[in-house]
Structure formats: C-alpha cells, structure tokens
mmCIF file of C-alpha atoms in Angstrom:
data_model
loop_
_atom_site.group_PDB
_atom_site.id
_atom_site.type_symbol
_atom_site.label_atom_id
_atom_site.label_comp_id
_atom_site.label_asym_id
_atom_site.label_seq_id
_atom_site.Cartn_x
_atom_site.Cartn_y
_atom_site.Cartn_z
ATOM 1 C CA MET A 1492 -4.907 -0.862 -47.808
ATOM 2 C CA PRO A 1493 -4.166 -4.644 -47.587
ATOM 3 C CA ASN A 1494 -5.801 -6.861 -50.206
ATOM 4 C CA PRO A 1495 -8.772 -8.666 -48.598
ATOM 5 C CA ASN A 1496 -8.945 -11.147 -51.488
ATOM 6 C CA THR A 1497 -5.660 -12.852 -50.590
ATOM 7 C CA ARG A 1498 -6.498 -16.363 -49.449
ATOM 8 C CA ARG A 1499 -4.985 -19.634 -48.340
ATOM 9 C CA GLY A 1500 -5.666 -22.780 -50.310
ATOM 10 C CA LEU A 1501 -7.875 -25.639 -49.199
ATOM 11 C CA LEU A 1502 -7.044 -29.298 -48.775
ATOM 12 C CA ILE A 1503 -10.005 -30.771 -50.643
ATOM 13 C CA ILE A 1504 -10.565 -34.439 -49.797
ATOM 14 C CA LEU A 1505 -12.842 -36.542 -51.995
ATOM 15 C CA SER A 1506 -13.692 -40.055 -50.822
ATOM 16 C CA SER A 1507 -16.211 -42.655 -51.957
ATOM 17 C CA PRO A 1508 -16.652 -46.348 -52.651
ATOM 18 C CA SER A 1509 -15.360 -47.378 -56.056
ATOM 19 C CA GLY A 1510 -17.937 -46.589 -58.742
ATOM 20 C CA ALA A 1511 -19.682 -43.710 -56.949
ATOM 21 C CA GLY A 1512 -18.221 -41.105 -59.327
ATOM 22 C CA LYS A 1513 -15.450 -39.569 -57.221
ATOM 23 C CA SER A 1514 -12.761 -39.694 -59.921
ATOM 24 C CA THR A 1515 -15.029 -38.107 -62.527
ATOM 25 C CA LEU A 1516 -15.984 -35.317 -60.133
ATOM 26 C CA ALA A 1517 -12.315 -34.739 -59.294
ATOM 27 C CA ARG A 1518 -11.426 -34.487 -62.991
ATOM 28 C CA ARG A 1519 -14.240 -32.027 -63.640
ATOM 29 C CA LEU A 1520 -13.181 -29.935 -60.656
ATOM 30 C CA MET A 1521 -9.650 -29.619 -62.006
ATOM 31 C CA GLU A 1522 -10.959 -28.727 -65.466
ATOM 32 C CA TRP A 1523 -13.174 -26.059 -63.880
ATOM 33 C CA ASP A 1524 -10.239 -24.518 -61.977
ATOM 34 C CA PRO A 1525 -6.837 -25.186 -63.592
ATOM 35 C CA THR A 1526 -5.046 -23.637 -60.580
ATOM 36 C CA LEU A 1527 -6.203 -26.551 -58.420
ATOM 37 C CA LYS A 1528 -3.348 -28.988 -57.783
ATOM 38 C CA PHE A 1529 -3.636 -32.745 -57.378
ATOM 39 C CA SER A 1530 -1.695 -34.175 -54.452
ATOM 40 C CA VAL A 1531 1.106 -36.423 -55.736
ATOM 41 C CA SER A 1532 1.521 -39.349 -53.351
ATOM 42 C CA ALA A 1533 4.790 -40.864 -52.199
ATOM 43 C CA THR A 1534 5.299 -44.614 -52.451
ATOM 44 C CA THR A 1535 7.919 -47.260 -51.792
ATOM 45 C CA ARG A 1536 6.856 -49.430 -54.729
ATOM 46 C CA ALA A 1537 8.986 -49.520 -57.857
ATOM 47 C CA PRO A 1538 8.021 -47.235 -60.773
ATOM 48 C CA ARG A 1539 6.001 -48.856 -63.520
ATOM 49 C CA ALA A 1540 6.651 -48.352 -67.219
ATOM 50 C CA GLY A 1541 6.028 -44.718 -68.170
ATOM 51 C CA GLU A 1542 5.772 -43.411 -64.593
ATOM 52 C CA GLU A 1543 7.842 -40.338 -63.732
ATOM 53 C CA ASP A 1544 9.140 -39.403 -60.305
ATOM 54 C CA GLY A 1545 7.365 -36.302 -59.011
ATOM 55 C CA VAL A 1546 4.637 -36.571 -61.646
ATOM 56 C CA HIS A 1547 2.832 -39.837 -61.016
ATOM 57 C CA TYR A 1548 4.377 -40.519 -57.585
ATOM 58 C CA HIS A 1549 7.276 -39.451 -55.409
ATOM 59 C CA PHE A 1550 9.249 -42.709 -55.407
ATOM 60 C CA MET A 1551 11.139 -43.402 -52.162
ATOM 61 C CA ASN A 1552 12.929 -46.316 -50.586
ATOM 62 C CA GLU A 1553 11.406 -47.699 -47.403
ATOM 63 C CA SER A 1554 14.007 -46.158 -45.089
ATOM 64 C CA ARG A 1555 13.455 -42.666 -46.472
ATOM 65 C CA PHE A 1556 9.690 -43.061 -46.328
ATOM 66 C CA LYS A 1557 9.689 -44.211 -42.701
ATOM 67 C CA SER A 1558 12.015 -41.346 -41.747
ATOM 68 C CA ALA A 1559 9.593 -38.887 -43.336
ATOM 69 C CA VAL A 1560 6.743 -40.351 -41.278
ATOM 70 C CA VAL A 1561 8.745 -40.141 -38.025
ATOM 71 C CA ASP A 1562 9.778 -36.556 -38.787
ATOM 72 C CA GLY A 1563 6.179 -35.487 -39.441
ATOM 73 C CA GLY A 1564 6.753 -35.126 -43.166
ATOM 74 C CA MET A 1565 3.640 -37.069 -44.204
ATOM 75 C CA LEU A 1566 0.097 -35.758 -43.890
ATOM 76 C CA GLU A 1567 -1.199 -39.319 -44.064
ATOM 77 C CA HIS A 1568 0.228 -42.728 -44.846
ATOM 78 C CA ALA A 1569 -0.768 -46.366 -45.176
ATOM 79 C CA HIS A 1570 0.718 -49.798 -45.864
ATOM 80 C CA VAL A 1571 -1.026 -51.427 -48.829
ATOM 81 C CA PHE A 1572 -0.145 -54.777 -50.421
ATOM 82 C CA GLY A 1573 3.436 -54.714 -49.168
ATOM 83 C CA ASN A 1574 4.209 -51.087 -50.027
ATOM 84 C CA PHE A 1575 3.906 -47.749 -48.220
ATOM 85 C CA TYR A 1576 1.900 -44.841 -49.620
ATOM 86 C CA GLY A 1577 1.531 -41.332 -48.249
ATOM 87 C CA SER A 1578 0.936 -37.634 -48.906
ATOM 88 C CA PRO A 1579 4.061 -35.464 -48.389
ATOM 89 C CA LEU A 1580 3.421 -32.416 -46.208
ATOM 90 C CA ALA A 1581 5.889 -29.894 -47.690
ATOM 91 C CA PRO A 1582 4.442 -29.485 -51.230
ATOM 92 C CA VAL A 1583 0.904 -29.276 -49.847
ATOM 93 C CA ARG A 1584 1.848 -26.596 -47.314
ATOM 94 C CA GLU A 1585 3.671 -24.657 -50.044
ATOM 95 C CA ALA A 1586 0.650 -24.826 -52.361
ATOM 96 C CA ILE A 1587 -1.938 -23.653 -49.844
ATOM 97 C CA GLU A 1588 0.274 -20.808 -48.593
ATOM 98 C CA ALA A 1589 0.444 -19.687 -52.246
ATOM 99 C CA GLY A 1590 -3.364 -19.704 -52.379
ATOM 100 C CA ASN A 1591 -3.754 -22.905 -54.396
ATOM 101 C CA ASP A 1592 -6.208 -25.630 -53.435
ATOM 102 C CA VAL A 1593 -4.890 -29.205 -53.296
ATOM 103 C CA LEU A 1594 -7.123 -32.145 -54.206
ATOM 104 C CA PHE A 1595 -6.842 -35.529 -52.479
ATOM 105 C CA ASP A 1596 -8.424 -38.723 -53.802
ATOM 106 C CA ILE A 1597 -8.055 -40.900 -50.685
ATOM 107 C CA ASP A 1598 -10.007 -43.278 -48.461
ATOM 108 C CA TRP A 1599 -11.576 -42.538 -45.080
ATOM 109 C CA GLN A 1600 -8.480 -43.597 -43.146
ATOM 110 C CA GLY A 1601 -6.267 -41.130 -45.002
ATOM 111 C CA ALA A 1602 -8.944 -38.469 -44.628
ATOM 112 C CA GLN A 1603 -9.002 -38.914 -40.847
ATOM 113 C CA GLN A 1604 -5.220 -38.561 -40.644
ATOM 114 C CA ILE A 1605 -5.262 -35.329 -42.653
ATOM 115 C CA LYS A 1606 -8.140 -33.951 -40.559
ATOM 116 C CA THR A 1607 -5.982 -34.338 -37.446
ATOM 117 C CA SER A 1608 -2.765 -33.065 -39.089
ATOM 118 C CA ALA A 1609 -0.992 -29.718 -38.759
ATOM 119 C CA LEU A 1610 -3.091 -28.411 -41.671
ATOM 120 C CA ARG A 1611 -6.457 -29.498 -40.259
ATOM 121 C CA ASP A 1612 -7.847 -25.941 -40.178
ATOM 122 C CA HIS A 1613 -7.750 -25.818 -43.973
ATOM 123 C CA VAL A 1614 -9.349 -29.195 -44.724
ATOM 124 C CA LEU A 1615 -12.562 -29.582 -46.715
ATOM 125 C CA SER A 1616 -13.747 -33.196 -46.753
ATOM 126 C CA ILE A 1617 -16.495 -34.497 -49.037
ATOM 127 C CA PHE A 1618 -17.898 -38.008 -49.260
ATOM 128 C CA VAL A 1619 -19.634 -39.172 -52.443
ATOM 129 C CA LEU A 1620 -22.442 -41.715 -52.106
ATOM 130 C CA PRO A 1621 -24.123 -43.701 -54.877
ATOM 131 C CA PRO A 1622 -27.919 -43.355 -55.203
ATOM 132 C CA SER A 1623 -28.303 -47.093 -54.487
ATOM 133 C CA ILE A 1624 -26.232 -50.254 -54.136
ATOM 134 C CA SER A 1625 -27.728 -51.697 -57.317
ATOM 135 C CA GLU A 1626 -26.663 -48.578 -59.221
ATOM 136 C CA LEU A 1627 -23.175 -48.833 -57.721
ATOM 137 C CA ARG A 1628 -22.864 -52.397 -59.020
ATOM 138 C CA ARG A 1629 -24.247 -51.371 -62.425
ATOM 139 C CA ARG A 1630 -21.616 -48.634 -62.741
ATOM 140 C CA LEU A 1631 -18.785 -51.009 -61.826
ATOM 141 C CA VAL A 1632 -19.975 -53.555 -64.372
ATOM 142 C CA SER A 1633 -20.552 -50.971 -67.128
ATOM 143 C CA ARG A 1634 -16.992 -49.641 -66.799
ATOM 144 C CA GLY A 1635 -15.736 -52.936 -68.179
ATOM 145 C CA GLN A 1636 -12.462 -52.598 -66.292
ATOM 146 C CA ASP A 1637 -12.708 -55.413 -63.762
ATOM 147 C CA THR A 1638 -13.438 -59.132 -63.632
ATOM 148 C CA SER A 1639 -16.518 -60.340 -61.784
ATOM 149 C CA ASP A 1640 -14.320 -61.401 -58.852
ATOM 150 C CA VAL A 1641 -12.767 -57.924 -58.579
ATOM 151 C CA ILE A 1642 -16.196 -56.299 -58.801
ATOM 152 C CA GLN A 1643 -17.425 -58.504 -55.985
ATOM 153 C CA LYS A 1644 -14.446 -57.524 -53.825
ATOM 154 C CA ARG A 1645 -15.098 -53.844 -54.554
ATOM 155 C CA MET A 1646 -18.725 -54.283 -53.569
ATOM 156 C CA GLN A 1647 -17.767 -55.974 -50.314
ATOM 157 C CA LYS A 1648 -15.300 -53.176 -49.522
ATOM 158 C CA SER A 1649 -17.909 -50.512 -50.290
ATOM 159 C CA TRP A 1650 -19.913 -51.469 -47.201
ATOM 160 C CA ASP A 1651 -17.045 -50.516 -44.893
ATOM 161 C CA GLU A 1652 -16.292 -47.353 -46.866
ATOM 162 C CA ILE A 1653 -19.901 -46.143 -46.830
ATOM 163 C CA SER A 1654 -20.130 -46.691 -43.058
ATOM 164 C CA HIS A 1655 -17.685 -43.780 -42.550
ATOM 165 C CA TRP A 1656 -19.795 -41.185 -44.383
ATOM 166 C CA ASP A 1657 -20.516 -39.228 -41.200
ATOM 167 C CA GLY A 1658 -16.851 -38.358 -40.664
ATOM 168 C CA TYR A 1659 -16.938 -35.851 -43.530
ATOM 169 C CA ASP A 1660 -17.892 -32.181 -43.711
ATOM 170 C CA TYR A 1661 -20.218 -32.682 -46.691
ATOM 171 C CA VAL A 1662 -21.942 -35.632 -48.346
ATOM 172 C CA LEU A 1663 -23.016 -35.693 -51.996
ATOM 173 C CA ILE A 1664 -25.461 -38.305 -53.268
ATOM 174 C CA ASN A 1665 -24.348 -38.704 -56.856
ATOM 175 C CA ASP A 1666 -27.647 -39.543 -58.528
ATOM 176 C CA ASP A 1667 -26.977 -37.088 -61.365
ATOM 177 C CA LEU A 1668 -23.384 -36.263 -62.309
ATOM 178 C CA ASP A 1669 -24.031 -32.749 -63.641
ATOM 179 C CA ALA A 1670 -26.117 -31.763 -60.611
ATOM 180 C CA SER A 1671 -23.571 -33.277 -58.226
ATOM 181 C CA PHE A 1672 -20.762 -31.319 -59.863
ATOM 182 C CA GLU A 1673 -22.713 -28.064 -59.514
ATOM 183 C CA ARG A 1674 -23.201 -28.808 -55.809
ATOM 184 C CA LEU A 1675 -19.498 -29.608 -55.477
ATOM 185 C CA LYS A 1676 -18.515 -26.268 -57.029
ATOM 186 C CA THR A 1677 -20.888 -24.442 -54.675
ATOM 187 C CA ILE A 1678 -19.285 -26.137 -51.665
ATOM 188 C CA VAL A 1679 -15.745 -25.261 -52.785
ATOM 189 C CA GLU A 1680 -16.607 -21.644 -53.567
ATOM 190 C CA ALA A 1681 -18.265 -21.176 -50.168
ATOM 191 C CA GLU A 1682 -15.433 -22.841 -48.237
ATOM 192 C CA ARG A 1683 -12.885 -20.576 -49.907
ATOM 193 C CA LEU A 1684 -14.578 -17.663 -48.118
ATOM 194 C CA ARG A 1685 -14.244 -19.073 -44.602
ATOM 195 C CA GLN A 1686 -12.341 -16.743 -42.261
ATOM 196 C CA PRO A 1687 -9.339 -19.083 -41.786
ATOM 197 C CA GLN A 1688 -8.875 -19.071 -45.571
ATOM 198 C CA GLN A 1689 -8.610 -15.272 -45.743
ATOM 199 C CA PRO A 1690 -5.519 -14.203 -43.765
ATOM 200 C CA GLY A 1691 -5.683 -10.693 -45.225
ATOM 201 C CA LEU A 1692 -9.023 -9.919 -43.563
ATOM 202 C CA VAL A 1693 -7.554 -8.923 -40.193
ATOM 203 C CA ASP A 1694 -5.273 -6.259 -41.687
ATOM 204 C CA PHE A 1695 -8.022 -5.137 -44.045
ATOM 205 C CA VAL A 1696 -10.451 -4.533 -41.179
ATOM 206 C CA ARG A 1697 -7.732 -2.732 -39.221
ATOM 207 C CA GLY A 1698 -7.284 -0.505 -42.259
ATOM 208 C CA LEU A 1699 -11.012 0.238 -42.291
ATOM 209 C CA HIS A 1700 -10.887 1.188 -38.622
ATOM 210 C CA ALA A 1701 -7.851 3.399 -39.195
ATOM 211 C CA GLU A 1702 -9.563 5.068 -42.139
ATOM 212 C CA PHE A 1703 -12.674 5.653 -40.041
ATOM 213 C CA GLU A 1704 -10.662 7.153 -37.171
ATOM 214 C CA GLU A 1705 -8.796 9.462 -39.562
ATOM 215 C CA GLY A 1706 -12.120 10.735 -40.859
ATOM 216 C CA GLU A 1707 -13.380 11.458 -37.377
ATOM 217 C CA ARG A 1708 -10.486 13.757 -36.524
#
C-alpha cells in the first residue's frame, strides 16, 4: 500500500519589522528541524570578503538575473540600493518535491510575489509583530548594532511593514520568545498535514477502498 506519510515541503515565509524577533525565531526553527532549508537568494551585487557563491548568495551579473526573471526563474525579486535580489525557483521546487521545507526571511513585497507564484499552494506565511512600539525601539537599541540615525530609519520603515500584517496566513505577537517559538512550531506541524502537502493520500485511500472491496468478495 502507498506510504501516506510522504509529503511535499512548505515554503515558510517569515516577515516582520526589524527588531520584532523574526531572525531569532528562524534560527530556532532550523535548530529544531535540521532538514529545513534556508532559501539562498540571488543577487547582482559583488561578493563581499568571505562570501561564497551558492552558500551566502547566488551571485549573478545583471543580464543573467534579468533573463531569469523574464523566464520565470525567480519566485520573487526586488531592486534594492542599486542591486537586484531574488529567490531562484529551481532549488526551492526541488527541495519541496523532496519533502523539505524552505524558509524565507523576506519582506511583505517578496511574500506577496511568492504567494502568487507557481508554488503558491505550498506557501505558509507568518508575520511577527512586536508587543508594542516602545518595546520594538528598546530591542533595536539593546542590540547595539546600529547608530541612532539607522534606528530611527528602521522605526520609520516599521510603520509601513506593520501595515501589511493582514496579508499573511498567521500573525504572532512576539511578547515572549519561548512562547512564540512554541506557537510557531505548532503552526508548522499543522500546516505539514494539509491535504496539498500529502500527495500520497489519494493513492493510500484508493488502496483502502481496494482492500475493502477485496474483503467484501
């Protein structure tokens, strides 16, 4: 009888304003399930010291990148600060057909493109909100990574990002990191059981029917 546990992978999208905890949740998710793959973006910018092609980014020239977009080879793409960035379709399709989930750390614009792509039936989108704006600012300051000017720009950008919360399948208010991660795991485990993620179910049920009919003879 066919194996009913065979499944397709999910395209798991995590979005949030900077400082809401998205990156920490993504890291914990990958530690929880080592089979989960992180989507490696393509870019037209030059590699920085220590960056490896295919590991940190897929480095492309502009002509190749634009051709990939025209040919439908990018799930999503954007032009940022003079360079193009995007998520190649082929490795993601290969991963989910092999039953591996792929994690995307992208903004709402990229999320919308993926949700209307050829793989839209396998998308799980989650938006992470801070418990308050004052807490969001506190987290950005406490990280000690940015100047006050950069923090202010991140805060200004957060307003636009938060306004797109309702375009996601799930919303997590990250008031407690441990509790938020438990909720995130619950969401992922449940979504893995959706019918479109279990292509073996149809043949399995047919097998049950055939077995039943054999017994009735």
